[in-house]
Short mmCIF file of N, CA and C in Angstrom, two decimals:
data_model
loop_
_atom_site.label_atom_id
_atom_site.label_comp_id
_atom_site.label_asym_id
_atom_site.label_seq_id
_atom_site.Cartn_x
_atom_site.Cartn_y
_atom_site.Cartn_z
N MET A 1 20.72 -21.97 12.19
CA MET A 1 20.00 -22.78 13.16
C MET A 1 19.11 -23.75 12.38
N GLU A 2 19.31 -25.04 12.61
CA GLU A 2 18.58 -26.09 11.87
C GLU A 2 17.08 -26.06 12.16
N SER A 3 16.70 -25.77 13.41
CA SER A 3 15.27 -25.74 13.72
C SER A 3 14.57 -24.59 12.99
N ALA A 4 15.26 -23.46 12.82
CA ALA A 4 14.68 -22.34 12.06
C ALA A 4 14.50 -22.73 10.61
N LYS A 5 15.46 -23.47 10.05
CA LYS A 5 15.34 -23.90 8.65
C LYS A 5 14.16 -24.85 8.49
N LYS A 6 13.96 -25.77 9.43
CA LYS A 6 12.82 -26.70 9.35
C LYS A 6 11.49 -25.94 9.44
N LEU A 7 11.45 -24.93 10.30
CA LEU A 7 10.24 -24.13 10.42
C LEU A 7 9.97 -23.40 9.10
N LEU A 8 11.00 -22.81 8.50
CA LEU A 8 10.85 -22.13 7.22
C LEU A 8 10.37 -23.10 6.14
N GLU A 9 10.93 -24.31 6.12
CA GLU A 9 10.52 -25.32 5.14
C GLU A 9 9.04 -25.67 5.30
N SER A 10 8.61 -25.88 6.53
CA SER A 10 7.20 -26.21 6.78
C SER A 10 6.29 -25.07 6.35
N LEU A 11 6.68 -23.87 6.67
CA LEU A 11 5.87 -22.71 6.30
C LEU A 11 5.80 -22.56 4.79
N TRP A 12 6.89 -22.82 4.09
CA TRP A 12 6.92 -22.72 2.63
C TRP A 12 6.09 -23.84 1.99
N VAL A 13 6.24 -25.06 2.46
CA VAL A 13 5.58 -26.21 1.84
C VAL A 13 4.09 -26.27 2.20
N TYR A 14 3.76 -26.11 3.47
CA TYR A 14 2.39 -26.31 3.94
C TYR A 14 1.60 -25.02 4.20
N GLY A 15 2.30 -23.90 4.33
CA GLY A 15 1.62 -22.65 4.64
C GLY A 15 1.41 -22.42 6.12
N VAL A 16 1.79 -23.39 6.94
CA VAL A 16 1.72 -23.26 8.40
C VAL A 16 2.94 -23.93 9.01
N ALA A 17 3.30 -23.47 10.18
CA ALA A 17 4.38 -24.08 10.93
C ALA A 17 4.18 -23.71 12.39
N ALA A 18 4.72 -24.52 13.27
CA ALA A 18 4.60 -24.23 14.70
C ALA A 18 5.96 -24.36 15.37
N ALA A 19 6.24 -23.41 16.23
CA ALA A 19 7.40 -23.49 17.11
C ALA A 19 6.84 -23.84 18.49
N VAL A 20 7.34 -24.89 19.09
CA VAL A 20 6.83 -25.32 20.39
C VAL A 20 7.84 -25.00 21.48
N ASP A 21 7.37 -25.00 22.69
CA ASP A 21 8.20 -24.71 23.86
C ASP A 21 8.80 -23.31 23.82
N VAL A 22 8.05 -22.37 23.26
CA VAL A 22 8.45 -20.96 23.28
C VAL A 22 7.81 -20.36 24.53
N PRO A 23 8.60 -19.89 25.48
CA PRO A 23 7.98 -19.30 26.67
C PRO A 23 6.98 -18.21 26.25
N PRO A 24 5.79 -18.20 26.86
CA PRO A 24 4.73 -17.29 26.42
C PRO A 24 4.92 -15.85 26.90
N THR A 25 6.02 -15.26 26.45
CA THR A 25 6.30 -13.85 26.75
C THR A 25 6.48 -13.11 25.44
N VAL A 26 6.33 -11.81 25.49
CA VAL A 26 6.51 -11.00 24.28
C VAL A 26 7.93 -11.16 23.75
N GLU A 27 8.92 -11.09 24.60
CA GLU A 27 10.31 -11.15 24.12
C GLU A 27 10.67 -12.52 23.55
N ASP A 28 10.21 -13.59 24.17
CA ASP A 28 10.51 -14.92 23.62
C ASP A 28 9.77 -15.15 22.30
N THR A 29 8.54 -14.65 22.21
CA THR A 29 7.81 -14.75 20.95
C THR A 29 8.52 -13.92 19.88
N ARG A 30 9.03 -12.77 20.25
CA ARG A 30 9.78 -11.92 19.31
C ARG A 30 10.96 -12.71 18.73
N ARG A 31 11.70 -13.39 19.58
CA ARG A 31 12.86 -14.17 19.09
C ARG A 31 12.41 -15.27 18.13
N ALA A 32 11.30 -15.93 18.44
CA ALA A 32 10.80 -17.00 17.56
C ALA A 32 10.40 -16.43 16.20
N VAL A 33 9.70 -15.30 16.20
CA VAL A 33 9.26 -14.69 14.94
C VAL A 33 10.46 -14.19 14.15
N GLU A 34 11.41 -13.56 14.81
CA GLU A 34 12.57 -13.02 14.10
C GLU A 34 13.46 -14.11 13.51
N ALA A 35 13.29 -15.36 13.94
CA ALA A 35 13.99 -16.48 13.30
C ALA A 35 13.42 -16.73 11.91
N VAL A 36 12.19 -16.28 11.67
CA VAL A 36 11.54 -16.44 10.36
C VAL A 36 11.82 -15.22 9.49
N ALA A 37 11.64 -14.03 10.02
CA ALA A 37 11.88 -12.79 9.27
C ALA A 37 11.78 -11.61 10.23
N PRO A 38 12.32 -10.46 9.83
CA PRO A 38 12.17 -9.28 10.68
C PRO A 38 10.70 -8.95 10.88
N ILE A 39 10.38 -8.46 12.05
CA ILE A 39 9.00 -8.13 12.38
C ILE A 39 8.60 -6.82 11.70
N MET A 40 7.40 -6.82 11.17
CA MET A 40 6.83 -5.66 10.48
C MET A 40 6.18 -4.73 11.51
N HIS A 41 6.49 -3.45 11.44
CA HIS A 41 5.85 -2.49 12.33
C HIS A 41 4.46 -2.17 11.79
N THR A 42 3.45 -2.22 12.66
CA THR A 42 2.06 -1.99 12.26
C THR A 42 1.40 -1.01 13.22
N THR A 43 0.12 -0.79 13.04
CA THR A 43 -0.63 0.06 13.96
C THR A 43 -0.68 -0.53 15.37
N PHE A 44 -0.38 -1.82 15.48
CA PHE A 44 -0.35 -2.49 16.78
C PHE A 44 1.03 -2.40 17.42
N GLY A 45 2.01 -1.81 16.72
CA GLY A 45 3.40 -1.83 17.15
C GLY A 45 4.13 -2.90 16.37
N ASP A 46 5.26 -3.35 16.87
CA ASP A 46 5.98 -4.41 16.16
C ASP A 46 5.53 -5.79 16.62
N ILE A 47 5.23 -5.92 17.86
CA ILE A 47 4.70 -7.17 18.42
C ILE A 47 3.74 -6.76 19.53
N ALA A 48 2.67 -7.48 19.68
CA ALA A 48 1.67 -7.04 20.65
C ALA A 48 1.00 -8.23 21.30
N ALA A 49 0.50 -8.00 22.49
CA ALA A 49 -0.32 -8.98 23.19
C ALA A 49 -1.73 -8.41 23.25
N PHE A 50 -2.71 -9.28 23.11
CA PHE A 50 -4.09 -8.81 23.22
C PHE A 50 -4.93 -9.87 23.90
N GLU A 51 -6.04 -9.42 24.45
CA GLU A 51 -7.00 -10.33 25.04
C GLU A 51 -8.40 -9.80 24.77
N ALA A 52 -9.38 -10.61 25.07
CA ALA A 52 -10.78 -10.24 24.81
C ALA A 52 -11.24 -9.22 25.84
N ASN A 53 -10.86 -7.97 25.61
CA ASN A 53 -11.23 -6.91 26.55
C ASN A 53 -11.78 -5.67 25.85
N LEU A 54 -12.02 -5.76 24.54
CA LEU A 54 -12.55 -4.65 23.74
C LEU A 54 -11.70 -3.39 23.82
N GLU A 55 -10.39 -3.57 24.07
CA GLU A 55 -9.48 -2.43 24.12
C GLU A 55 -9.44 -1.69 22.79
N ARG A 56 -9.61 -2.41 21.71
CA ARG A 56 -9.67 -1.82 20.37
C ARG A 56 -10.98 -2.25 19.70
N ALA A 57 -11.40 -1.47 18.73
CA ALA A 57 -12.60 -1.81 17.96
C ALA A 57 -12.21 -2.83 16.89
N ASP A 58 -11.93 -4.03 17.33
CA ASP A 58 -11.44 -5.10 16.45
C ASP A 58 -11.99 -6.41 17.00
N THR A 59 -12.50 -7.27 16.12
CA THR A 59 -13.08 -8.53 16.60
C THR A 59 -12.06 -9.41 17.30
N ALA A 60 -10.78 -9.22 17.04
CA ALA A 60 -9.76 -10.00 17.74
C ALA A 60 -9.83 -9.76 19.25
N TYR A 61 -10.32 -8.59 19.64
CA TYR A 61 -10.39 -8.22 21.05
C TYR A 61 -11.73 -8.61 21.67
N THR A 62 -12.36 -9.63 21.11
CA THR A 62 -13.59 -10.20 21.66
C THR A 62 -13.36 -11.69 21.87
N SER A 63 -14.34 -12.36 22.41
CA SER A 63 -14.27 -13.82 22.54
C SER A 63 -15.19 -14.50 21.53
N GLU A 64 -15.68 -13.73 20.57
CA GLU A 64 -16.64 -14.23 19.59
C GLU A 64 -15.97 -15.03 18.48
N TYR A 65 -16.79 -15.81 17.81
CA TYR A 65 -16.35 -16.55 16.63
C TYR A 65 -15.90 -15.56 15.56
N ILE A 66 -14.80 -15.86 14.89
CA ILE A 66 -14.34 -15.09 13.74
C ILE A 66 -14.20 -16.07 12.59
N GLY A 67 -14.94 -15.85 11.52
CA GLY A 67 -14.92 -16.75 10.37
C GLY A 67 -13.61 -16.71 9.59
N LEU A 68 -13.54 -17.54 8.57
CA LEU A 68 -12.34 -17.63 7.74
C LEU A 68 -11.97 -16.27 7.17
N HIS A 69 -10.67 -15.97 7.23
CA HIS A 69 -10.20 -14.68 6.74
C HIS A 69 -8.69 -14.69 6.59
N THR A 70 -8.18 -13.65 5.95
CA THR A 70 -6.76 -13.33 6.01
C THR A 70 -6.66 -12.00 6.73
N ASP A 71 -5.52 -11.70 7.29
CA ASP A 71 -5.36 -10.47 8.07
C ASP A 71 -4.94 -9.29 7.20
N ASN A 72 -5.23 -8.12 7.69
CA ASN A 72 -4.72 -6.85 7.16
C ASN A 72 -5.24 -6.48 5.78
N THR A 73 -6.38 -6.95 5.40
CA THR A 73 -6.87 -6.66 4.05
C THR A 73 -7.13 -5.18 3.84
N TYR A 74 -7.20 -4.40 4.91
CA TYR A 74 -7.45 -2.97 4.82
C TYR A 74 -6.17 -2.15 4.85
N TRP A 75 -5.00 -2.78 4.93
CA TRP A 75 -3.73 -2.06 4.93
C TRP A 75 -3.22 -1.88 3.52
N THR A 76 -2.42 -0.83 3.31
CA THR A 76 -1.82 -0.64 1.99
C THR A 76 -0.65 -1.59 1.78
N GLN A 77 0.00 -2.04 2.83
CA GLN A 77 1.05 -3.04 2.75
C GLN A 77 0.73 -4.18 3.70
N PRO A 78 -0.25 -5.00 3.35
CA PRO A 78 -0.63 -6.08 4.25
C PRO A 78 0.46 -7.14 4.36
N ALA A 79 0.45 -7.81 5.46
CA ALA A 79 1.42 -8.88 5.69
C ALA A 79 1.05 -10.08 4.84
N GLY A 80 1.82 -10.33 3.79
CA GLY A 80 1.60 -11.51 2.97
C GLY A 80 0.24 -11.58 2.31
N TYR A 81 -0.24 -10.48 1.79
CA TYR A 81 -1.58 -10.46 1.17
C TYR A 81 -1.47 -9.92 -0.25
N ASN A 82 -2.13 -10.56 -1.17
CA ASN A 82 -2.10 -10.14 -2.57
C ASN A 82 -3.23 -9.14 -2.82
N ALA A 83 -2.90 -7.87 -2.93
CA ALA A 83 -3.90 -6.82 -3.09
C ALA A 83 -4.52 -6.80 -4.48
N TYR A 84 -3.99 -7.54 -5.42
CA TYR A 84 -4.51 -7.51 -6.78
C TYR A 84 -5.91 -8.10 -6.89
N ASP A 85 -6.35 -8.87 -5.91
CA ASP A 85 -7.69 -9.43 -6.02
C ASP A 85 -8.77 -8.36 -5.86
N ARG A 86 -8.39 -7.14 -5.56
CA ARG A 86 -9.34 -6.04 -5.44
C ARG A 86 -9.46 -5.24 -6.74
N ALA A 87 -8.68 -5.59 -7.76
CA ALA A 87 -8.71 -4.86 -9.03
C ALA A 87 -10.03 -5.12 -9.75
N GLU A 88 -10.42 -4.16 -10.58
CA GLU A 88 -11.63 -4.35 -11.37
C GLU A 88 -11.42 -5.48 -12.36
N MET A 89 -12.49 -6.12 -12.74
CA MET A 89 -12.39 -7.25 -13.66
C MET A 89 -12.49 -6.75 -15.10
N SER A 90 -11.54 -5.95 -15.53
CA SER A 90 -11.57 -5.38 -16.87
C SER A 90 -11.10 -6.37 -17.93
N THR A 91 -10.57 -7.49 -17.52
CA THR A 91 -10.09 -8.49 -18.48
C THR A 91 -11.13 -9.55 -18.79
N ILE A 92 -12.29 -9.44 -18.18
CA ILE A 92 -13.35 -10.44 -18.39
C ILE A 92 -14.45 -9.82 -19.25
N GLU A 93 -14.80 -10.52 -20.29
CA GLU A 93 -15.87 -10.04 -21.16
C GLU A 93 -17.19 -10.05 -20.38
N THR A 94 -18.04 -9.09 -20.67
CA THR A 94 -19.30 -8.92 -19.96
C THR A 94 -20.14 -10.19 -19.92
N ASP A 95 -20.17 -10.93 -21.02
CA ASP A 95 -20.99 -12.14 -21.06
C ASP A 95 -20.39 -13.29 -20.25
N LYS A 96 -19.17 -13.11 -19.72
CA LYS A 96 -18.53 -14.15 -18.91
C LYS A 96 -18.60 -13.86 -17.40
N VAL A 97 -19.10 -12.68 -17.03
CA VAL A 97 -19.13 -12.28 -15.62
C VAL A 97 -19.95 -13.27 -14.79
N TYR A 98 -21.08 -13.72 -15.29
CA TYR A 98 -21.91 -14.68 -14.55
C TYR A 98 -21.11 -15.95 -14.25
N GLU A 99 -20.36 -16.44 -15.22
CA GLU A 99 -19.54 -17.64 -15.02
C GLU A 99 -18.49 -17.41 -13.93
N VAL A 100 -17.89 -16.21 -13.94
CA VAL A 100 -16.88 -15.89 -12.93
C VAL A 100 -17.51 -15.90 -11.54
N TYR A 101 -18.64 -15.25 -11.38
CA TYR A 101 -19.30 -15.22 -10.08
C TYR A 101 -19.80 -16.60 -9.66
N SER A 102 -20.23 -17.40 -10.59
CA SER A 102 -20.63 -18.78 -10.27
C SER A 102 -19.43 -19.57 -9.77
N ALA A 103 -18.30 -19.41 -10.43
CA ALA A 103 -17.07 -20.09 -9.99
C ALA A 103 -16.64 -19.59 -8.62
N TYR A 104 -16.78 -18.28 -8.39
CA TYR A 104 -16.42 -17.69 -7.11
C TYR A 104 -17.29 -18.26 -5.99
N GLN A 105 -18.58 -18.42 -6.25
CA GLN A 105 -19.48 -19.02 -5.25
C GLN A 105 -19.10 -20.48 -4.99
N LYS A 106 -18.75 -21.20 -6.03
CA LYS A 106 -18.33 -22.59 -5.88
C LYS A 106 -17.06 -22.67 -5.03
N LEU A 107 -16.13 -21.76 -5.27
CA LEU A 107 -14.91 -21.71 -4.46
C LEU A 107 -15.26 -21.42 -3.00
N GLY A 108 -16.17 -20.48 -2.77
CA GLY A 108 -16.59 -20.16 -1.41
C GLY A 108 -17.18 -21.36 -0.69
N ARG A 109 -18.00 -22.14 -1.39
CA ARG A 109 -18.57 -23.35 -0.79
C ARG A 109 -17.47 -24.37 -0.48
N ALA A 110 -16.51 -24.51 -1.38
CA ALA A 110 -15.42 -25.48 -1.17
C ALA A 110 -14.56 -25.07 0.03
N ILE A 111 -14.27 -23.78 0.13
CA ILE A 111 -13.43 -23.29 1.22
C ILE A 111 -14.10 -23.49 2.57
N THR A 112 -15.40 -23.30 2.64
CA THR A 112 -16.10 -23.38 3.93
C THR A 112 -16.65 -24.77 4.23
N GLU A 113 -16.34 -25.74 3.41
CA GLU A 113 -16.76 -27.13 3.64
C GLU A 113 -16.09 -27.63 4.93
N PRO A 114 -16.88 -28.03 5.94
CA PRO A 114 -16.30 -28.46 7.22
C PRO A 114 -15.26 -29.58 7.10
N SER A 115 -15.40 -30.45 6.12
CA SER A 115 -14.43 -31.55 5.99
C SER A 115 -13.05 -31.05 5.59
N ARG A 116 -12.95 -29.80 5.16
CA ARG A 116 -11.66 -29.24 4.76
C ARG A 116 -11.00 -28.44 5.88
N GLU A 117 -11.66 -28.38 7.02
CA GLU A 117 -11.11 -27.63 8.15
C GLU A 117 -10.07 -28.45 8.89
N PHE A 118 -9.10 -27.75 9.43
CA PHE A 118 -8.16 -28.34 10.36
C PHE A 118 -8.19 -27.46 11.60
N GLN A 119 -8.46 -28.06 12.74
CA GLN A 119 -8.55 -27.28 13.97
C GLN A 119 -7.42 -27.67 14.91
N ILE A 120 -6.89 -26.66 15.55
CA ILE A 120 -5.85 -26.88 16.56
C ILE A 120 -6.17 -25.95 17.73
N LYS A 121 -6.08 -26.50 18.92
CA LYS A 121 -6.27 -25.68 20.11
C LYS A 121 -4.88 -25.27 20.58
N LEU A 122 -4.58 -23.99 20.42
CA LEU A 122 -3.26 -23.51 20.80
C LEU A 122 -3.06 -23.60 22.30
N GLN A 123 -1.88 -23.99 22.68
CA GLN A 123 -1.51 -24.08 24.08
C GLN A 123 -0.44 -23.03 24.37
N PRO A 124 -0.35 -22.55 25.59
CA PRO A 124 0.74 -21.63 25.92
C PRO A 124 2.08 -22.27 25.57
N GLY A 125 2.93 -21.51 24.92
CA GLY A 125 4.23 -22.03 24.52
C GLY A 125 4.30 -22.45 23.07
N THR A 126 3.19 -22.40 22.35
CA THR A 126 3.18 -22.73 20.92
C THR A 126 3.01 -21.44 20.13
N THR A 127 3.94 -21.20 19.22
CA THR A 127 3.84 -20.06 18.31
C THR A 127 3.47 -20.61 16.95
N LEU A 128 2.32 -20.21 16.44
CA LEU A 128 1.83 -20.68 15.15
C LEU A 128 2.12 -19.64 14.09
N PHE A 129 2.73 -20.07 12.99
CA PHE A 129 3.03 -19.21 11.85
C PHE A 129 2.07 -19.57 10.72
N ILE A 130 1.46 -18.57 10.10
CA ILE A 130 0.50 -18.79 9.02
C ILE A 130 0.91 -17.94 7.82
N ASP A 131 1.00 -18.57 6.65
CA ASP A 131 1.27 -17.84 5.41
C ASP A 131 -0.02 -17.14 5.00
N ASN A 132 -0.06 -15.84 5.20
CA ASN A 132 -1.27 -15.05 4.97
C ASN A 132 -1.64 -14.94 3.49
N PHE A 133 -0.73 -15.35 2.58
CA PHE A 133 -1.05 -15.40 1.15
C PHE A 133 -1.85 -16.64 0.81
N ARG A 134 -1.64 -17.73 1.56
CA ARG A 134 -2.14 -19.04 1.14
C ARG A 134 -3.13 -19.68 2.07
N VAL A 135 -3.16 -19.30 3.32
CA VAL A 135 -3.95 -20.04 4.31
C VAL A 135 -4.93 -19.10 5.00
N LEU A 136 -6.20 -19.47 4.93
CA LEU A 136 -7.22 -18.75 5.69
C LEU A 136 -7.20 -19.28 7.12
N HIS A 137 -7.55 -18.45 8.07
CA HIS A 137 -7.65 -18.91 9.45
C HIS A 137 -8.91 -18.34 10.07
N ALA A 138 -9.31 -18.94 11.17
CA ALA A 138 -10.53 -18.53 11.87
C ALA A 138 -10.32 -18.76 13.36
N ARG A 139 -11.35 -18.45 14.13
CA ARG A 139 -11.28 -18.69 15.57
C ARG A 139 -12.66 -19.07 16.06
N LYS A 140 -12.72 -20.09 16.88
CA LYS A 140 -13.97 -20.47 17.54
C LYS A 140 -14.22 -19.49 18.68
N ALA A 141 -15.47 -19.34 19.06
CA ALA A 141 -15.79 -18.55 20.24
C ALA A 141 -15.21 -19.27 21.46
N PHE A 142 -14.94 -18.52 22.51
CA PHE A 142 -14.38 -19.14 23.70
C PHE A 142 -14.87 -18.43 24.95
N ASP A 143 -14.77 -19.12 26.07
CA ASP A 143 -15.08 -18.55 27.38
C ASP A 143 -13.79 -18.41 28.16
N GLY A 144 -13.79 -17.49 29.09
CA GLY A 144 -12.62 -17.33 29.95
C GLY A 144 -11.62 -16.34 29.39
N ARG A 145 -10.49 -16.26 30.06
CA ARG A 145 -9.44 -15.30 29.69
C ARG A 145 -8.41 -15.99 28.81
N ARG A 146 -8.00 -15.29 27.78
CA ARG A 146 -6.96 -15.79 26.90
C ARG A 146 -6.15 -14.59 26.41
N VAL A 147 -4.84 -14.70 26.50
CA VAL A 147 -3.95 -13.65 26.00
C VAL A 147 -3.18 -14.23 24.83
N MET A 148 -3.17 -13.49 23.72
CA MET A 148 -2.43 -13.89 22.53
C MET A 148 -1.34 -12.86 22.27
N ILE A 149 -0.21 -13.34 21.79
CA ILE A 149 0.88 -12.46 21.38
C ILE A 149 1.00 -12.64 19.87
N PHE A 150 1.08 -11.53 19.13
CA PHE A 150 1.15 -11.67 17.68
C PHE A 150 2.10 -10.66 17.06
N ALA A 151 2.54 -11.01 15.88
CA ALA A 151 3.39 -10.12 15.07
C ALA A 151 3.19 -10.51 13.62
N TYR A 152 3.56 -9.60 12.74
CA TYR A 152 3.49 -9.84 11.30
C TYR A 152 4.87 -9.66 10.69
N VAL A 153 5.10 -10.34 9.58
CA VAL A 153 6.31 -10.12 8.79
C VAL A 153 5.89 -9.86 7.35
N LEU A 154 6.69 -9.08 6.64
CA LEU A 154 6.41 -8.84 5.22
C LEU A 154 6.79 -10.06 4.40
N ARG A 155 6.04 -10.33 3.38
CA ARG A 155 6.31 -11.50 2.54
C ARG A 155 7.69 -11.43 1.89
N ASP A 156 8.10 -10.27 1.43
CA ASP A 156 9.42 -10.14 0.81
C ASP A 156 10.52 -10.56 1.77
N GLU A 157 10.39 -10.18 3.03
CA GLU A 157 11.40 -10.55 4.03
C GLU A 157 11.40 -12.06 4.26
N PHE A 158 10.21 -12.65 4.31
CA PHE A 158 10.10 -14.10 4.47
C PHE A 158 10.74 -14.82 3.29
N LEU A 159 10.44 -14.38 2.06
CA LEU A 159 11.03 -15.02 0.87
C LEU A 159 12.54 -14.87 0.86
N SER A 160 13.03 -13.74 1.32
CA SER A 160 14.48 -13.54 1.41
C SER A 160 15.11 -14.55 2.37
N ARG A 161 14.48 -14.74 3.52
CA ARG A 161 15.00 -15.72 4.49
C ARG A 161 14.99 -17.13 3.91
N LEU A 162 13.95 -17.46 3.14
CA LEU A 162 13.90 -18.78 2.49
C LEU A 162 15.10 -18.98 1.58
N LYS A 163 15.42 -17.96 0.81
CA LYS A 163 16.54 -18.04 -0.12
C LYS A 163 17.86 -18.16 0.62
N VAL A 164 18.06 -17.34 1.64
CA VAL A 164 19.30 -17.36 2.42
C VAL A 164 19.48 -18.72 3.10
N ALA A 165 18.40 -19.30 3.58
CA ALA A 165 18.46 -20.61 4.26
C ALA A 165 18.60 -21.77 3.29
N GLY A 166 18.49 -21.49 1.99
CA GLY A 166 18.59 -22.56 1.00
C GLY A 166 17.34 -23.39 0.85
N VAL A 167 16.23 -22.88 1.36
CA VAL A 167 14.96 -23.60 1.27
C VAL A 167 14.34 -23.41 -0.11
N PHE A 168 14.56 -22.25 -0.69
CA PHE A 168 13.92 -21.88 -1.95
C PHE A 168 14.90 -21.04 -2.74
N SER A 169 15.01 -21.29 -4.04
CA SER A 169 16.02 -20.59 -4.84
C SER A 169 15.51 -19.40 -5.63
N GLY A 170 14.23 -19.22 -5.76
CA GLY A 170 13.78 -18.03 -6.48
C GLY A 170 12.34 -18.09 -6.94
N LEU A 171 11.85 -16.94 -7.31
CA LEU A 171 10.50 -16.82 -7.85
C LEU A 171 10.58 -16.30 -9.26
#
């Protein structure tokens, strides 16, 4: 399917892609996601709908602002997340630690600089794909009712689909 290949290319090149005119149902969203890669089973199931109803002890189930983040950082197999950033810094000499933390703070300021933000107001029928290895995402606070449908895919499965589609030849 040519549209699936274009979506894969966008996700690989830019770290984000959108499928439009996807009927806002769990099953139609499932089909859109499975065009990218098989869905990963998680504590939420394989695909789930949620709204701001505090059904779970998770900020996603509120209408509050959620700052920049990647998902699943607390999982042992997060969706597209590099767990190595949690390793101890045993390769850095003690006298260089201050420089590392200074650089880390500088990176934090650069990441949160408002001029570097891109905002999109999702509409029903748009499925947004985010490369959880490369792109931070956030959410503005909102009023009213909103239902979101979401799923995750493993990075290995995504990379495999890229190779099969001829978008990417290897790592």
